C-alpha atoms as an extended CHARMM CRD file, in Angstrom:
* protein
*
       194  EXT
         1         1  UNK       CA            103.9950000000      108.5440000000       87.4220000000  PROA      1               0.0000000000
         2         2  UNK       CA            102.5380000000      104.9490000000       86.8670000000  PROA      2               0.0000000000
         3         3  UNK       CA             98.9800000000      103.7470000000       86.9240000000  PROA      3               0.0000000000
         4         4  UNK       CA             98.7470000000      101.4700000000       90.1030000000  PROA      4               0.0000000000
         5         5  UNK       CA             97.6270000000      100.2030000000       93.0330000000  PROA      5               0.0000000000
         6         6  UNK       CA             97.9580000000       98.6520000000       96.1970000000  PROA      6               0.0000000000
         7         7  UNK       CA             95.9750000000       96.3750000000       97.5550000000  PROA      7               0.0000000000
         8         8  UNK       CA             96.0380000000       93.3320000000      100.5410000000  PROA      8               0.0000000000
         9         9  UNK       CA             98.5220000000       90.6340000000       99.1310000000  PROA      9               0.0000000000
        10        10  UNK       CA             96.6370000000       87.5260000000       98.4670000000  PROA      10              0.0000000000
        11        11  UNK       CA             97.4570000000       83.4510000000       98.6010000000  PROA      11              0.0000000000
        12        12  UNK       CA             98.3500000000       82.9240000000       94.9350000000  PROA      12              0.0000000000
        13        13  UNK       CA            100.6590000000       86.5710000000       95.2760000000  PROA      13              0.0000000000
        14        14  UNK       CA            102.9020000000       84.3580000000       97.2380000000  PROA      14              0.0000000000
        15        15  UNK       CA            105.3920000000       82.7730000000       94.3950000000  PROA      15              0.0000000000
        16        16  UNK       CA            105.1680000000       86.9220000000       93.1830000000  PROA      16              0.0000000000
        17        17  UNK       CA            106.1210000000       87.6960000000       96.3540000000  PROA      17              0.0000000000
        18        18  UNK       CA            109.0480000000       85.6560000000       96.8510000000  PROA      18              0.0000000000
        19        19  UNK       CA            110.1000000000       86.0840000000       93.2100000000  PROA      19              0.0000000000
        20        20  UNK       CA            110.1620000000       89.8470000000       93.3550000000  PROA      20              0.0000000000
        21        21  UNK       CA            112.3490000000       89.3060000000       97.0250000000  PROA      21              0.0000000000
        22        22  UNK       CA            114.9300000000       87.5640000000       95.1670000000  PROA      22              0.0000000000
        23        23  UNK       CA            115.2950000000       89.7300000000       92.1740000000  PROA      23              0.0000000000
        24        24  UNK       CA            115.3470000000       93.0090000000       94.4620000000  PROA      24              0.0000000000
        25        25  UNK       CA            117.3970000000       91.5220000000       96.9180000000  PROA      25              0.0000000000
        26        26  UNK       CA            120.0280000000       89.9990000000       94.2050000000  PROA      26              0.0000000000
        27        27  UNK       CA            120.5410000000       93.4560000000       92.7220000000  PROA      27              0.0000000000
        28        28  UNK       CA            119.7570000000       95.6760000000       95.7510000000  PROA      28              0.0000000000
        29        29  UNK       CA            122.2300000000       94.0750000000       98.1470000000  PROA      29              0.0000000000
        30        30  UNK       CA            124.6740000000       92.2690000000       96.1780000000  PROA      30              0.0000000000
        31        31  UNK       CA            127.6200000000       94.2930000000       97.6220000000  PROA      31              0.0000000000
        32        32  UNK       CA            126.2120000000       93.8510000000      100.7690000000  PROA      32              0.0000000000
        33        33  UNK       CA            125.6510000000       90.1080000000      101.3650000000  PROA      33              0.0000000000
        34        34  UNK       CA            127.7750000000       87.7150000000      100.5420000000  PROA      34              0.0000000000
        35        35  UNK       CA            127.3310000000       86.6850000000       96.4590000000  PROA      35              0.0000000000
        36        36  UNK       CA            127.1120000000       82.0480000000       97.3690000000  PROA      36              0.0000000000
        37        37  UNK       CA            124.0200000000       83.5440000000      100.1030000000  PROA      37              0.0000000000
        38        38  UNK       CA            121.9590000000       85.5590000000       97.8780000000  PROA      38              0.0000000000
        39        39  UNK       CA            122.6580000000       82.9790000000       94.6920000000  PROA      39              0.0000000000
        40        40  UNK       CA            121.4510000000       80.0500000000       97.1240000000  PROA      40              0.0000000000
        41        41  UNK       CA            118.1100000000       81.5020000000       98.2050000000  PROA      41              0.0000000000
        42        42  UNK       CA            115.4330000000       78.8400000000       97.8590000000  PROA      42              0.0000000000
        43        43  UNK       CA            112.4180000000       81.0190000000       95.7780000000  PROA      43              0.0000000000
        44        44  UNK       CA            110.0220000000       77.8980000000       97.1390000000  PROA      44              0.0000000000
        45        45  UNK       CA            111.0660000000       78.0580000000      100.5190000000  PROA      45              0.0000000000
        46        46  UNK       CA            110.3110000000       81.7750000000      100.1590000000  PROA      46              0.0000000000
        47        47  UNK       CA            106.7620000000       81.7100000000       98.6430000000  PROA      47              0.0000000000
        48        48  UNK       CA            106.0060000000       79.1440000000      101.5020000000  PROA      48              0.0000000000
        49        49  UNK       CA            106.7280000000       81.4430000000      103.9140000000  PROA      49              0.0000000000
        50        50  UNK       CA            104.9250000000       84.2650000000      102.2920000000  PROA      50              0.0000000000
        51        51  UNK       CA            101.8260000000       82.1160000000      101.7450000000  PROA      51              0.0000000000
        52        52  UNK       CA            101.7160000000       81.1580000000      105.6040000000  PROA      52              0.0000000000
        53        53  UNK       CA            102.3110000000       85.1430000000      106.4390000000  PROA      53              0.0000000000
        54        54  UNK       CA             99.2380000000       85.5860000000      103.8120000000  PROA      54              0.0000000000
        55        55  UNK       CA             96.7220000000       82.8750000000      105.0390000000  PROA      55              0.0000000000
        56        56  UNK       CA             98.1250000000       82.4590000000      108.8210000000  PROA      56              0.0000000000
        57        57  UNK       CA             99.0460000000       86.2030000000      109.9190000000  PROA      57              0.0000000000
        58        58  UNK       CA             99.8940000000       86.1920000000      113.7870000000  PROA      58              0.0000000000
        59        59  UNK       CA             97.8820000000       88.7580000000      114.2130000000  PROA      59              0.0000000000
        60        60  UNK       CA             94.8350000000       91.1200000000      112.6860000000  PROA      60              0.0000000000
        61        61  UNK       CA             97.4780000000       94.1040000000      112.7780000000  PROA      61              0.0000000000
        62        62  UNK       CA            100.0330000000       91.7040000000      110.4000000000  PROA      62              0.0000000000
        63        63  UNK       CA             99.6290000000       92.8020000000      107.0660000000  PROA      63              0.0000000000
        64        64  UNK       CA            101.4480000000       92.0080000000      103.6660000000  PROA      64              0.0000000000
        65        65  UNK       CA            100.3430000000       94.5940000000      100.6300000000  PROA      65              0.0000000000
        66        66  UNK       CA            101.4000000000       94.4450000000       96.9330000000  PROA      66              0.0000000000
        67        67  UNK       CA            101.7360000000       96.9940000000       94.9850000000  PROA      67              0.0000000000
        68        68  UNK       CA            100.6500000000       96.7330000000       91.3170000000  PROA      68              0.0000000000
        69        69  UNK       CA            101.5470000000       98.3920000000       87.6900000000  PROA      69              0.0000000000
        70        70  UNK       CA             98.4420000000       98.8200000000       85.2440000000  PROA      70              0.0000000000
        71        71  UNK       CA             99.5780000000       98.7220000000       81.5760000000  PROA      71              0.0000000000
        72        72  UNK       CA             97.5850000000       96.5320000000       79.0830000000  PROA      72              0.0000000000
        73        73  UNK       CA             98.2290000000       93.8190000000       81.5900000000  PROA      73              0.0000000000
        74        74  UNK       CA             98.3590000000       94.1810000000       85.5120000000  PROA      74              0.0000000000
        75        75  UNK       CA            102.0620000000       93.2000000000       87.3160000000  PROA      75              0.0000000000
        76        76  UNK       CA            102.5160000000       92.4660000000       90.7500000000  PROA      76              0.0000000000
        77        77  UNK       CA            106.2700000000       94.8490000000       91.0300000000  PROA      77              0.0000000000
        78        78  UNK       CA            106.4540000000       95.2730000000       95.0380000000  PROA      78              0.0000000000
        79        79  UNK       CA            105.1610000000       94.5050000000       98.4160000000  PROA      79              0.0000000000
        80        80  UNK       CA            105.0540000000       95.4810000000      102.2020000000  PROA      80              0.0000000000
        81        81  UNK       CA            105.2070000000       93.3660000000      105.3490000000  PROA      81              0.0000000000
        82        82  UNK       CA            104.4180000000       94.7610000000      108.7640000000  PROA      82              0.0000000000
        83        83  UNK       CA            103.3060000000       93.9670000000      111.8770000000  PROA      83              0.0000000000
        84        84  UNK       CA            103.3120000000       94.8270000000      116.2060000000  PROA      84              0.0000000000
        85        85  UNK       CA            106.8260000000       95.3150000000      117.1760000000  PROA      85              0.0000000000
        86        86  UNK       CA            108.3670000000       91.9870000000      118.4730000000  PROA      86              0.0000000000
        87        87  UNK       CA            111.9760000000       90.6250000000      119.6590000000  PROA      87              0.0000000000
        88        88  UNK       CA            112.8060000000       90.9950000000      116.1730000000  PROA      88              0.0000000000
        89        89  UNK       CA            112.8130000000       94.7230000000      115.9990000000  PROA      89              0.0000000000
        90        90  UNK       CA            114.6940000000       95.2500000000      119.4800000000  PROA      90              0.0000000000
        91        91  UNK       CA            118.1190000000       96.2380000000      119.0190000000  PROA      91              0.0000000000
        92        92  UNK       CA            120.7890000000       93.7450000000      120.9170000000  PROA      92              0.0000000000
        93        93  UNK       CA            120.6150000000       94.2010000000      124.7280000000  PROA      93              0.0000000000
        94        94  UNK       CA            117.5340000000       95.8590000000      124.5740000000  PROA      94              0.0000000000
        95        95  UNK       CA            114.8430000000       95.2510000000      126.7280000000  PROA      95              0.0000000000
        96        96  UNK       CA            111.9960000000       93.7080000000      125.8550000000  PROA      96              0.0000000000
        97        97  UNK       CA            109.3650000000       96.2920000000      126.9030000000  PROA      97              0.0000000000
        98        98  UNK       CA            111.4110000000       99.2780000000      124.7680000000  PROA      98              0.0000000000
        99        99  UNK       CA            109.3260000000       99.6750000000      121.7500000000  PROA      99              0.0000000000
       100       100  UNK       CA            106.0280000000       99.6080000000      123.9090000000  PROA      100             0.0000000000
       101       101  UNK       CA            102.6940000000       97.6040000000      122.0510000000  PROA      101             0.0000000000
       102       102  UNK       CA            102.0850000000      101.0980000000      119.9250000000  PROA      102             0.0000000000
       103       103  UNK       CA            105.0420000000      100.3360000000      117.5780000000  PROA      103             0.0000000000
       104       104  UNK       CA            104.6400000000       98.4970000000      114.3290000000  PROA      104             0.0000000000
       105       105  UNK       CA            107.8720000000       97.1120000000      112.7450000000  PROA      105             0.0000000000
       106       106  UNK       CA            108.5470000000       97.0880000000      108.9350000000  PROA      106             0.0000000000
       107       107  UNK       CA            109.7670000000       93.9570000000      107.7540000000  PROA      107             0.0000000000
       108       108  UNK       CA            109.9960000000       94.1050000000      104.2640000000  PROA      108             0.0000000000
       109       109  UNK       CA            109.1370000000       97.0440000000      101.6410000000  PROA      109             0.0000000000
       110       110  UNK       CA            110.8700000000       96.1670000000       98.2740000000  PROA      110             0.0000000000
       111       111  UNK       CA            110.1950000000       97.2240000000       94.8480000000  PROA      111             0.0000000000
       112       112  UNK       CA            111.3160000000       95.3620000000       92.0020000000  PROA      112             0.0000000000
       113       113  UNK       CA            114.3420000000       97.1520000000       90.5050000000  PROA      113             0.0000000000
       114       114  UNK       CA            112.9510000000       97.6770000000       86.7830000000  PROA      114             0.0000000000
       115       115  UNK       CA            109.9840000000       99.5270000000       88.6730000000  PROA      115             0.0000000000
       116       116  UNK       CA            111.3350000000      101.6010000000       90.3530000000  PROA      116             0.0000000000
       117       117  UNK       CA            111.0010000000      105.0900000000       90.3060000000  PROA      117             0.0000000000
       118       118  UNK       CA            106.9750000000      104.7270000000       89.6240000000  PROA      118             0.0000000000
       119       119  UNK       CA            105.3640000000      105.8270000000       92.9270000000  PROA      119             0.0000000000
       120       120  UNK       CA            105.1830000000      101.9810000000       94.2370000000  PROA      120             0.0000000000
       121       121  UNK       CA            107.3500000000      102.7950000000       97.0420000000  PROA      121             0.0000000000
       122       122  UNK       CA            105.4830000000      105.6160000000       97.8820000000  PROA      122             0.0000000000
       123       123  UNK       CA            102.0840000000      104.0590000000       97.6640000000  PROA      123             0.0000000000
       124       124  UNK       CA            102.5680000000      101.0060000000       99.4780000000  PROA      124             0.0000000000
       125       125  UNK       CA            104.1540000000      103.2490000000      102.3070000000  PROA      125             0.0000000000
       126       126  UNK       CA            100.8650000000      105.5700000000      102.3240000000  PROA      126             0.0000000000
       127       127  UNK       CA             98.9030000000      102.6330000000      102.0150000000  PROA      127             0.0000000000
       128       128  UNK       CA            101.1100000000      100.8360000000      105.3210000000  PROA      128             0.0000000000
       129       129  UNK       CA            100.7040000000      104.1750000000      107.2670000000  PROA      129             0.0000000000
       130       130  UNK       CA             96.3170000000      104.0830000000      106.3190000000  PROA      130             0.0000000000
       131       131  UNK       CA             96.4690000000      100.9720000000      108.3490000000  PROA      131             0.0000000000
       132       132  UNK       CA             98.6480000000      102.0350000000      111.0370000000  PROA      132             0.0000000000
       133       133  UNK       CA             96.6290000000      104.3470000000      112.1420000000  PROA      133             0.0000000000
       134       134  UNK       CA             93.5960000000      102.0620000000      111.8700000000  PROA      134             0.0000000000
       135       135  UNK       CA             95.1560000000       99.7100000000      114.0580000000  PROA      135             0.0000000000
       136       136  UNK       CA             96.1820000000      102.5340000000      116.7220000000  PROA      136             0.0000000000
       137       137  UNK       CA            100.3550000000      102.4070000000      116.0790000000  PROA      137             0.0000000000
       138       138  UNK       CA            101.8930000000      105.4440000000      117.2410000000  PROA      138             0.0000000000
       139       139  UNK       CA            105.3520000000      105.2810000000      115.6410000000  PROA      139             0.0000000000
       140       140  UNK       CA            106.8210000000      102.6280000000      112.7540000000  PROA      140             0.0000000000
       141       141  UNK       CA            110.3190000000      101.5510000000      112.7430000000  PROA      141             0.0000000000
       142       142  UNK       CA            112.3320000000       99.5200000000      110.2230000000  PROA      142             0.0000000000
       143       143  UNK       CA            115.8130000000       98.1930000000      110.0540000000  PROA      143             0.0000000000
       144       144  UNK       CA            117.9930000000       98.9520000000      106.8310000000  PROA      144             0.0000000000
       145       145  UNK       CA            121.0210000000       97.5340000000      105.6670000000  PROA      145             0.0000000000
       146       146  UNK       CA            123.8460000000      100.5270000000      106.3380000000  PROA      146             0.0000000000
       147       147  UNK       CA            125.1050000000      100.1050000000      102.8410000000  PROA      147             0.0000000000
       148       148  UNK       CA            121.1290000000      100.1710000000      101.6190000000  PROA      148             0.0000000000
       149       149  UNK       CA            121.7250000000      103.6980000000      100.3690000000  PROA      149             0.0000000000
       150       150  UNK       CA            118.4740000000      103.9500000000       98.7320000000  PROA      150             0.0000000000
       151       151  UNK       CA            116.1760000000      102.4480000000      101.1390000000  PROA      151             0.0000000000
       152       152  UNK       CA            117.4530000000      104.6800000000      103.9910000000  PROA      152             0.0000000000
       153       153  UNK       CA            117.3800000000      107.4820000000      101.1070000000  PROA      153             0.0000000000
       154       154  UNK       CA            113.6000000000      106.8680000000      100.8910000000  PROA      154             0.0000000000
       155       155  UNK       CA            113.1180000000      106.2160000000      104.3180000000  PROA      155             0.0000000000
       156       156  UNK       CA            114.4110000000      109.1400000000      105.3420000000  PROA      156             0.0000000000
       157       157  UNK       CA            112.6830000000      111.4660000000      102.4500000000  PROA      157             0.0000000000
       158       158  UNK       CA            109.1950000000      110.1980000000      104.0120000000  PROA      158             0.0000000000
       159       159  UNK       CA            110.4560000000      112.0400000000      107.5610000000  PROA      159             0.0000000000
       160       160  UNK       CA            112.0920000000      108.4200000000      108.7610000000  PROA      160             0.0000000000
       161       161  UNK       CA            114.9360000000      109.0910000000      110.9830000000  PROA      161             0.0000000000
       162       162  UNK       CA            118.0400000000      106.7570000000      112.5330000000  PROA      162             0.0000000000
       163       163  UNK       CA            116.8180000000      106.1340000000      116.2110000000  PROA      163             0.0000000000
       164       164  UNK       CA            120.1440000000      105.2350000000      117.2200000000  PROA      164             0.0000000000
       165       165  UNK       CA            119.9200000000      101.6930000000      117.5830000000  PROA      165             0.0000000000
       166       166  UNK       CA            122.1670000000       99.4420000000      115.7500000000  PROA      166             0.0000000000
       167       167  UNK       CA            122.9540000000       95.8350000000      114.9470000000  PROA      167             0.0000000000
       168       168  UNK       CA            124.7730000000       93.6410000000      112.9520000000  PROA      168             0.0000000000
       169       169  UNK       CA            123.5040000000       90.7360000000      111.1550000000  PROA      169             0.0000000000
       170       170  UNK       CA            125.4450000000       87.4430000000      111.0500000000  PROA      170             0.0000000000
       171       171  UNK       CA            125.3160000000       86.4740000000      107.2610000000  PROA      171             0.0000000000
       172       172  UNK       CA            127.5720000000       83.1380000000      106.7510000000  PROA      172             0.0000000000
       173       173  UNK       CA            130.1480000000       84.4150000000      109.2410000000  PROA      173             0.0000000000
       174       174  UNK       CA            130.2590000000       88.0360000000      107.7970000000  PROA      174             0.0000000000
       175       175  UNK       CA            128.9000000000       90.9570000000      109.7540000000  PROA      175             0.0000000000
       176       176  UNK       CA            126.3530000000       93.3010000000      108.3440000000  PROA      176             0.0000000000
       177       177  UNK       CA            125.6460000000       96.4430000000      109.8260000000  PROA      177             0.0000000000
       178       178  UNK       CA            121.9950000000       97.5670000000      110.0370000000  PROA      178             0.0000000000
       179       179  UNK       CA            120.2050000000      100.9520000000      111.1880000000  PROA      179             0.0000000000
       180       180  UNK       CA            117.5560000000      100.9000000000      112.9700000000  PROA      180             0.0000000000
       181       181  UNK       CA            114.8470000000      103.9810000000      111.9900000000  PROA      181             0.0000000000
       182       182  UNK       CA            111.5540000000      105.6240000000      112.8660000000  PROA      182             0.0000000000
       183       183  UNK       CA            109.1480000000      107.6780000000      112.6690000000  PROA      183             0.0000000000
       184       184  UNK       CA            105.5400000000      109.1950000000      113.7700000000  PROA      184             0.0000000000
       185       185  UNK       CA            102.3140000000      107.8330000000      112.3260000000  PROA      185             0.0000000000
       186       186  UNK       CA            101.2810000000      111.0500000000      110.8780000000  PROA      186             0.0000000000
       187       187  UNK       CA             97.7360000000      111.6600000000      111.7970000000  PROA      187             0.0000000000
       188       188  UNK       CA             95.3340000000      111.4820000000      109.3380000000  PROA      188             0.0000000000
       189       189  UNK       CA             94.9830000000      114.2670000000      106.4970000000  PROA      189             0.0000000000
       190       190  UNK       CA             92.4630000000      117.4010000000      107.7510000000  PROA      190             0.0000000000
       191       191  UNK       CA             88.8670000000      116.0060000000      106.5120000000  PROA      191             0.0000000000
       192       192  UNK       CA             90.1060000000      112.3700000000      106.5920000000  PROA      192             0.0000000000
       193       193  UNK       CA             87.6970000000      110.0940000000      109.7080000000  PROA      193             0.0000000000
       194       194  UNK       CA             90.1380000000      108.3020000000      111.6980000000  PROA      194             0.0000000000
């Protein structure tokens, strides 16, 4: 297992961020998205967005983590965005008041391909969960692409299970199936406060 850590992401993670979203996302999905759509991706329109969800979260409960490798130098190799369930984590047709105010929705957990299989995963999900259960969240869901073998693979080796809820993303006029999944926050471990 690796030496690292995880730790609240920070402004100047942001270009990190976005470069590890790209790189993960360009060998993670590239038989599921269309090759022009992931080869497009603007990297600075990316870290923009990950500096605003840094410095300007919507909420206290909106979080972005990074995990990081320890070696002679320190890497930034993954992160974790979550937040309070919004329209964004409703399946279509479903109404509004479904996922109730205890639900925090996943957004993004990636690790960076050539660290994987480290513990980062793992860590920033433990580390996600610590501040669920701060904030009170009952139950996490996430959406995963339905050809994402290994992200439902992990998901679902954690205790995450399909909810039954579906969707399909419109990518450039192609259709890509997602699965919606969830799962208890796990109280805390006997001896831990919460």
């Amino acid at each position: 297992m690796a030496l690292g850590y995880v730790r609240p992401a920070r402004p100047e993670d942001a270009g990190e961020i976005a470069r590890i979203q790209l790189a993960t996302w360009r060998v993670a999905y590239r038989r599921i998205l269309p090759r022009h759509v992931l080869d497009n991706l603007d990297e600075a329109w990316l870290a923009r967005r990950w500096s605003a969800a840094v410095q300007e979260p919507p909420s206290g409960s909106h979080r972005v983590l990074v995990a990081v490798e320890q070696a002679e130098q320190s890497y930034l190799v993954g992160f974790a965005a979550s937040g309070p369930a919004d329209a964004e984590a409703l399946a279509p047709g479903e109404p509004a008041e479904a996922l109730g105010p205890d639900v925090v929705a996943v957004t993004d957990l990636l690790v960076e391909p050539r660290w994987g299989r480290r513990g980062h995963g793992s860590r920033l999900l433990a580390a996600s969960v610590d501040h669920w259960r701060e904030d009170g969240f009952g139950r996490a869901v996430a959406w995963a692409f339905d050809g994402d073998a290994a992200t439902r693979k992990f998901l679902t080796g954690t205790g995450w299970e399909p909810d039954g809820a579906g969707r399909a993303l419109d990518v450039d006029d192609m259709l890509v199936p997602q699965v919606r999944l969830h799962v208890a926050v796990p109280p805390p471990p006997d001896g831990a406060d919460g």
